[in-house]
PDB file of C-alpha atoms in Angstrom:
ATOM      1  CA  MET A  12      15.153   6.824  11.051  1.00  0.00           C
ATOM      2  CA  LEU A  13      11.515   7.838  10.985  1.00  0.00           C
ATOM      3  CA  VAL A  14      10.707  10.842   8.794  1.00  0.00           C
ATOM      4  CA  GLU A  15       7.284  12.343   7.931  1.00  0.00           C
ATOM      5  CA  PHE A  16       5.922  10.646   4.850  1.00  0.00           C
ATOM      6  CA  ASN A  17       4.841  13.927   3.292  1.00  0.00           C
ATOM      7  CA  GLN A  18       8.438  15.174   3.540  1.00  0.00           C
ATOM      8  CA  LEU A  19       9.763  12.321   1.327  1.00  0.00           C
ATOM      9  CA  PRO A  20      11.127  13.271  -2.092  1.00  0.00           C
ATOM     10  CA  ASP A  21       9.332  12.180  -5.271  1.00  0.00           C
ATOM     11  CA  ASP A  22      11.982   9.695  -6.051  1.00  0.00           C
ATOM     12  CA  ALA A  23      11.665   7.932  -2.688  1.00  0.00           C
ATOM     13  CA  ARG A  24      10.871   4.270  -3.236  1.00  0.00           C
ATOM     14  CA  VAL A  25       7.551   2.871  -2.067  1.00  0.00           C
ATOM     15  CA  TRP A  26       6.006  -0.425  -1.051  1.00  0.00           C
ATOM     16  CA  ILE A  27       2.088  -0.576  -0.906  1.00  0.00           C
ATOM     17  CA  TYR A  28       0.532  -3.131   1.399  1.00  0.00           C
ATOM     18  CA  GLN A  29      -3.246  -3.367   0.878  1.00  0.00           C
ATOM     19  CA  ALA A  30      -5.373  -4.844   3.591  1.00  0.00           C
ATOM     20  CA  ASP A  31      -8.263  -7.078   3.048  1.00  0.00           C
ATOM     21  CA  ARG A  32     -10.409  -5.024   5.529  1.00  0.00           C
ATOM     22  CA  PRO A  33      -9.983  -1.486   7.070  1.00  0.00           C
ATOM     23  CA  PHE A  34      -7.983  -1.221  10.126  1.00  0.00           C
ATOM     24  CA  THR A  35     -10.098  -0.053  13.092  1.00  0.00           C
ATOM     25  CA  ASP A  36      -9.239   3.078  14.887  1.00  0.00           C
ATOM     26  CA  GLU A  37      -8.103   1.067  18.003  1.00  0.00           C
ATOM     27  CA  GLU A  38      -5.821  -1.109  15.696  1.00  0.00           C
ATOM     28  CA  LEU A  39      -4.313   2.034  14.228  1.00  0.00           C
ATOM     29  CA  GLU A  40      -3.620   3.445  17.656  1.00  0.00           C
ATOM     30  CA  THR A  41      -1.542   0.278  18.445  1.00  0.00           C
ATOM     31  CA  LEU A  42      -0.092  -0.157  15.003  1.00  0.00           C
ATOM     32  CA  LYS A  43       1.314   3.325  14.472  1.00  0.00           C
ATOM     33  CA  PRO A  44       3.747   3.308  17.313  1.00  0.00           C
ATOM     34  CA  GLN A  45       4.722  -0.265  16.335  1.00  0.00           C
ATOM     35  CA  MET A  46       5.424   0.890  12.875  1.00  0.00           C
ATOM     36  CA  ASN A  47       7.266   3.991  14.025  1.00  0.00           C
ATOM     37  CA  ALA A  48       9.535   1.934  16.314  1.00  0.00           C
ATOM     38  CA  PHE A  49      10.431  -0.360  13.384  1.00  0.00           C
ATOM     39  CA  LEU A  50      11.178   2.516  11.058  1.00  0.00           C
ATOM     40  CA  ASN A  51      13.459   4.132  13.683  1.00  0.00           C
ATOM     41  CA  GLN A  52      15.674   1.113  13.963  1.00  0.00           C
ATOM     42  CA  TRP A  53      15.353   0.061  10.230  1.00  0.00           C
ATOM     43  CA  THR A  54      18.845  -0.153   8.819  1.00  0.00           C
ATOM     44  CA  ALA A  55      20.943  -1.410   5.825  1.00  0.00           C
ATOM     45  CA  HIS A  56      24.517  -2.461   6.596  1.00  0.00           C
ATOM     46  CA  GLY A  57      24.443  -0.515   9.743  1.00  0.00           C
ATOM     47  CA  LYS A  58      23.121   2.681   8.006  1.00  0.00           C
ATOM     48  CA  ASP A  59      19.900   4.202   9.123  1.00  0.00           C
ATOM     49  CA  LEU A  60      17.221   4.277   6.504  1.00  0.00           C
ATOM     50  CA  ASN A  61      15.143   7.418   6.136  1.00  0.00           C
ATOM     51  CA  ALA A  62      11.581   6.132   5.938  1.00  0.00           C
ATOM     52  CA  GLY A  63       8.038   7.260   6.447  1.00  0.00           C
ATOM     53  CA  VAL A  64       4.718   5.527   6.400  1.00  0.00           C
ATOM     54  CA  ASP A  65       1.177   6.525   5.268  1.00  0.00           C
ATOM     55  CA  TYR A  66      -2.213   4.751   6.161  1.00  0.00           C
ATOM     56  CA  PRO A  67      -4.597   6.051   3.446  1.00  0.00           C
ATOM     57  CA  TYR A  68      -8.211   5.071   3.972  1.00  0.00           C
ATOM     58  CA  ASN A  69      -7.051   3.020   7.092  1.00  0.00           C
ATOM     59  CA  ARG A  70      -6.805   0.254   4.460  1.00  0.00           C
ATOM     60  CA  PHE A  71      -3.248   0.506   3.178  1.00  0.00           C
ATOM     61  CA  ILE A  72       0.224   0.620   4.658  1.00  0.00           C
ATOM     62  CA  VAL A  73       2.490   2.572   2.516  1.00  0.00           C
ATOM     63  CA  LEU A  74       6.229   2.625   3.286  1.00  0.00           C
ATOM     64  CA  GLY A  75       8.404   5.177   1.684  1.00  0.00           C
ATOM     65  CA  LEU A  76      12.184   5.147   1.611  1.00  0.00           C
ATOM     66  CA  ASP A  77      14.447   8.089   0.568  1.00  0.00           C
ATOM     67  CA  GLU A  78      17.369   6.148  -0.740  1.00  0.00           C
ATOM     68  CA  SER A  79      19.537   9.262  -1.283  1.00  0.00           C
ATOM     69  CA  LYS A  80      21.552   8.610   1.866  1.00  0.00           C
ATOM     70  CA  ALA A  81      21.297   4.917   2.176  1.00  0.00           C
ATOM     71  CA  GLY A  82      19.377   2.345   0.024  1.00  0.00           C
ATOM     72  CA  ALA A  83      17.466  -0.733   0.891  1.00  0.00           C
ATOM     73  CA  THR A  84      19.364  -4.004   0.732  1.00  0.00           C
ATOM     74  CA  GLY A  85      17.912  -7.549   0.459  1.00  0.00           C
ATOM     75  CA  CYS A  86      18.354  -7.929   4.293  1.00  0.00           C
ATOM     76  CA  SER A  87      16.547  -4.586   5.071  1.00  0.00           C
ATOM     77  CA  ILE A  88      13.662  -5.516   2.605  1.00  0.00           C
ATOM     78  CA  ASP A  89      13.352  -8.877   4.224  1.00  0.00           C
ATOM     79  CA  ALA A  90      13.276  -7.220   7.780  1.00  0.00           C
ATOM     80  CA  SER A  91      10.304  -5.079   6.341  1.00  0.00           C
ATOM     81  CA  VAL A  92       8.455  -7.941   4.974  1.00  0.00           C
ATOM     82  CA  HIS A  93       8.974  -9.943   8.254  1.00  0.00           C
ATOM     83  CA  PHE A  94       7.527  -6.883  10.137  1.00  0.00           C
ATOM     84  CA  ILE A  95       4.553  -6.688   7.766  1.00  0.00           C
ATOM     85  CA  GLN A  96       3.968 -10.427   8.274  1.00  0.00           C
ATOM     86  CA  SER A  97       4.030 -10.002  12.009  1.00  0.00           C
ATOM     87  CA  ILE A  98       1.204  -7.328  11.637  1.00  0.00           C
ATOM     88  CA  GLU A  99      -0.795  -9.795   9.538  1.00  0.00           C
ATOM     89  CA  LYS A 100      -0.711 -12.289  12.484  1.00  0.00           C
ATOM     90  CA  GLU A 101      -1.125  -9.814  15.211  1.00  0.00           C
ATOM     91  CA  TYR A 102      -4.240  -8.042  13.592  1.00  0.00           C
ATOM     92  CA  GLY A 103      -5.595 -11.097  11.704  1.00  0.00           C
ATOM     93  CA  ILE A 104      -5.395  -9.084   8.345  1.00  0.00           C
ATOM     94  CA  ASP A 105      -4.091  -9.979   4.951  1.00  0.00           C
ATOM     95  CA  LEU A 106      -1.513  -7.512   3.615  1.00  0.00           C
ATOM     96  CA  MET A 107       0.579  -9.611   1.343  1.00  0.00           C
ATOM     97  CA  ASP A 108      -1.904 -10.975  -1.407  1.00  0.00           C
ATOM     98  CA  LYS A 109      -1.229  -9.116  -4.513  1.00  0.00           C
ATOM     99  CA  MET A 110      -4.059 -10.966  -6.339  1.00  0.00           C
ATOM    100  CA  ASN A 111      -6.757  -8.590  -4.970  1.00  0.00           C
ATOM    101  CA  VAL A 112      -8.100  -5.314  -6.173  1.00  0.00           C
ATOM    102  CA  THR A 113      -9.507  -2.343  -3.959  1.00  0.00           C
ATOM    103  CA  PHE A 114     -11.543   0.256  -5.773  1.00  0.00           C
ATOM    104  CA  LYS A 115     -13.967   2.920  -5.021  1.00  0.00           C
ATOM    105  CA  THR A 116     -17.677   2.415  -5.243  1.00  0.00           C
ATOM    106  CA  GLY A 117     -19.113   5.902  -4.545  1.00  0.00           C
ATOM    107  CA  GLN A 118     -17.630   7.047  -1.263  1.00  0.00           C
ATOM    108  CA  TYR A 119     -16.814   3.465  -0.105  1.00  0.00           C
ATOM    109  CA  LEU A 120     -13.912   1.216  -0.818  1.00  0.00           C
ATOM    110  CA  ALA A 121     -14.458  -2.276  -2.131  1.00  0.00           C
ATOM    111  CA  HIS A 122     -11.990  -5.265  -2.082  1.00  0.00           C
ATOM    112  CA  LYS A 123     -12.299  -8.116  -4.235  1.00  0.00           C
ATOM    113  CA  ASP A 124     -10.052 -10.928  -5.530  1.00  0.00           C
ATOM    114  CA  LEU A 125      -8.776 -10.376  -9.068  1.00  0.00           C
ATOM    115  CA  SER A 126     -11.034 -13.023 -10.643  1.00  0.00           C
ATOM    116  CA  ALA A 127     -14.217 -11.380  -9.181  1.00  0.00           C
ATOM    117  CA  PHE A 128     -13.162  -7.937 -10.340  1.00  0.00           C
ATOM    118  CA  LYS A 129     -12.507  -9.354 -13.753  1.00  0.00           C
ATOM    119  CA  LYS A 130     -15.943 -10.690 -13.773  1.00  0.00           C
ATOM    120  CA  MET A 131     -17.358  -7.406 -12.493  1.00  0.00           C
ATOM    121  CA  ALA A 132     -15.579  -5.717 -15.462  1.00  0.00           C
ATOM    122  CA  LYS A 133     -17.043  -8.254 -17.986  1.00  0.00           C
ATOM    123  CA  ASP A 134     -20.558  -7.861 -16.369  1.00  0.00           C
ATOM    124  CA  ARG A 135     -20.041  -3.939 -16.560  1.00  0.00           C
ATOM    125  CA  SER A 136     -20.424  -3.731 -12.714  1.00  0.00           C
ATOM    126  CA  VAL A 137     -17.263  -1.563 -12.959  1.00  0.00           C
ATOM    127  CA  SER A 138     -15.906   0.455 -15.740  1.00  0.00           C
ATOM    128  CA  ALA A 139     -12.693   1.794 -17.186  1.00  0.00           C
ATOM    129  CA  LYS A 140     -13.772   4.993 -15.140  1.00  0.00           C
ATOM    130  CA  THR A 141     -13.836   3.139 -11.894  1.00  0.00           C
ATOM    131  CA  ILE A 142     -11.118   4.550  -9.501  1.00  0.00           C
ATOM    132  CA  VAL A 143      -8.777   1.888  -8.605  1.00  0.00           C
ATOM    133  CA  PHE A 144      -5.634   1.789  -6.493  1.00  0.00           C
ATOM    134  CA  ASN A 145      -2.459   1.039  -8.696  1.00  0.00           C
ATOM    135  CA  ASN A 146      -0.387  -0.609  -5.986  1.00  0.00           C
ATOM    136  CA  LEU A 147       2.415  -1.180  -8.728  1.00  0.00           C
ATOM    137  CA  VAL A 148       3.767   2.445  -8.379  1.00  0.00           C
ATOM    138  CA  GLN A 149       7.369   2.614  -7.675  1.00  0.00           C
ATOM    139  CA  ASN A 150       8.075   5.792  -5.993  1.00  0.00           C
ATOM    140  CA  VAL A 151       6.533   8.656  -3.967  1.00  0.00           C
ATOM    141  CA  GLY A 152       5.926  10.885  -6.962  1.00  0.00           C
ATOM    142  CA  GLU A 153       3.930   7.985  -8.729  1.00  0.00           C
ATOM    143  CA  TYR A 154       2.029   7.341  -5.455  1.00  0.00           C
ATOM    144  CA  ARG A 155       1.102  10.921  -5.190  1.00  0.00           C
ATOM    145  CA  GLU A 156       0.052  11.273  -8.793  1.00  0.00           C
ATOM    146  CA  HIS A 157      -0.781   7.759 -10.265  1.00  0.00           C
ATOM    147  CA  TRP A 158      -1.851   5.473  -7.283  1.00  0.00           C
ATOM    148  CA  GLU A 159      -5.543   6.381  -7.210  1.00  0.00           C
ATOM    149  CA  VAL A 160      -6.628   6.516 -10.878  1.00  0.00           C
ATOM    150  CA  PRO A 161      -9.262   5.478 -13.218  1.00  0.00           C
ATOM    151  CA  ALA A 162      -8.881   1.706 -14.171  1.00  0.00           C
ATOM    152  CA  SER A 163      -8.233   2.981 -17.682  1.00  0.00           C
ATOM    153  CA  GLU A 164      -4.888   4.444 -16.502  1.00  0.00           C
ATOM    154  CA  SER A 165      -3.602   1.437 -14.687  1.00  0.00           C
ATOM    155  CA  TRP A 166      -2.758  -1.941 -15.144  1.00  0.00           C
ATOM    156  CA  HIS A 167      -6.413  -2.798 -14.609  1.00  0.00           C
ATOM    157  CA  ALA A 168      -7.267  -1.462 -18.050  1.00  0.00           C
ATOM    158  CA  ARG A 169      -6.679  -4.818 -19.543  1.00  0.00           C
ATOM    159  CA  PHE A 170     -10.010  -5.980 -18.110  1.00  0.00           C
ATOM    160  CA  PHE A 171     -11.909  -3.443 -20.148  1.00  0.00           C
ATOM    161  CA  LYS A 172     -10.827  -4.206 -23.766  1.00  0.00           C
TER     162      LYS A 172
END
């Protein structure tokens, strides 16, 4: 069952899918109803899942799941991954590659593969103060507080030692 993302409790589980490019406004107009329809029918062993979605910067899809009434199962997680893969195909966008880094450069977002970001850190093109998106956060509370952080406060810190 679809719920407002901002109504999810802090302990709700999250999955963050980072796009290799921003979604256009037109794509989001089509994507949002598709995502809402998926979340409205998303179940685990026949039980409705209370889930919400966020689209920060038109660059990420963040799924949140309140597991207090029904938790995700292997089958329900597989269904969500298959749905994300269908979005990739439909929109010609990469959402599943975890070997990329998105970070802020001024008011803009940059997206680089991990080796390029590592080189940028070595060359001091980015610093430990660079704002990165820590897509390894596990729940909505962490997403709200520790997703958009200086590199020194995330797993990216290892590139600045």
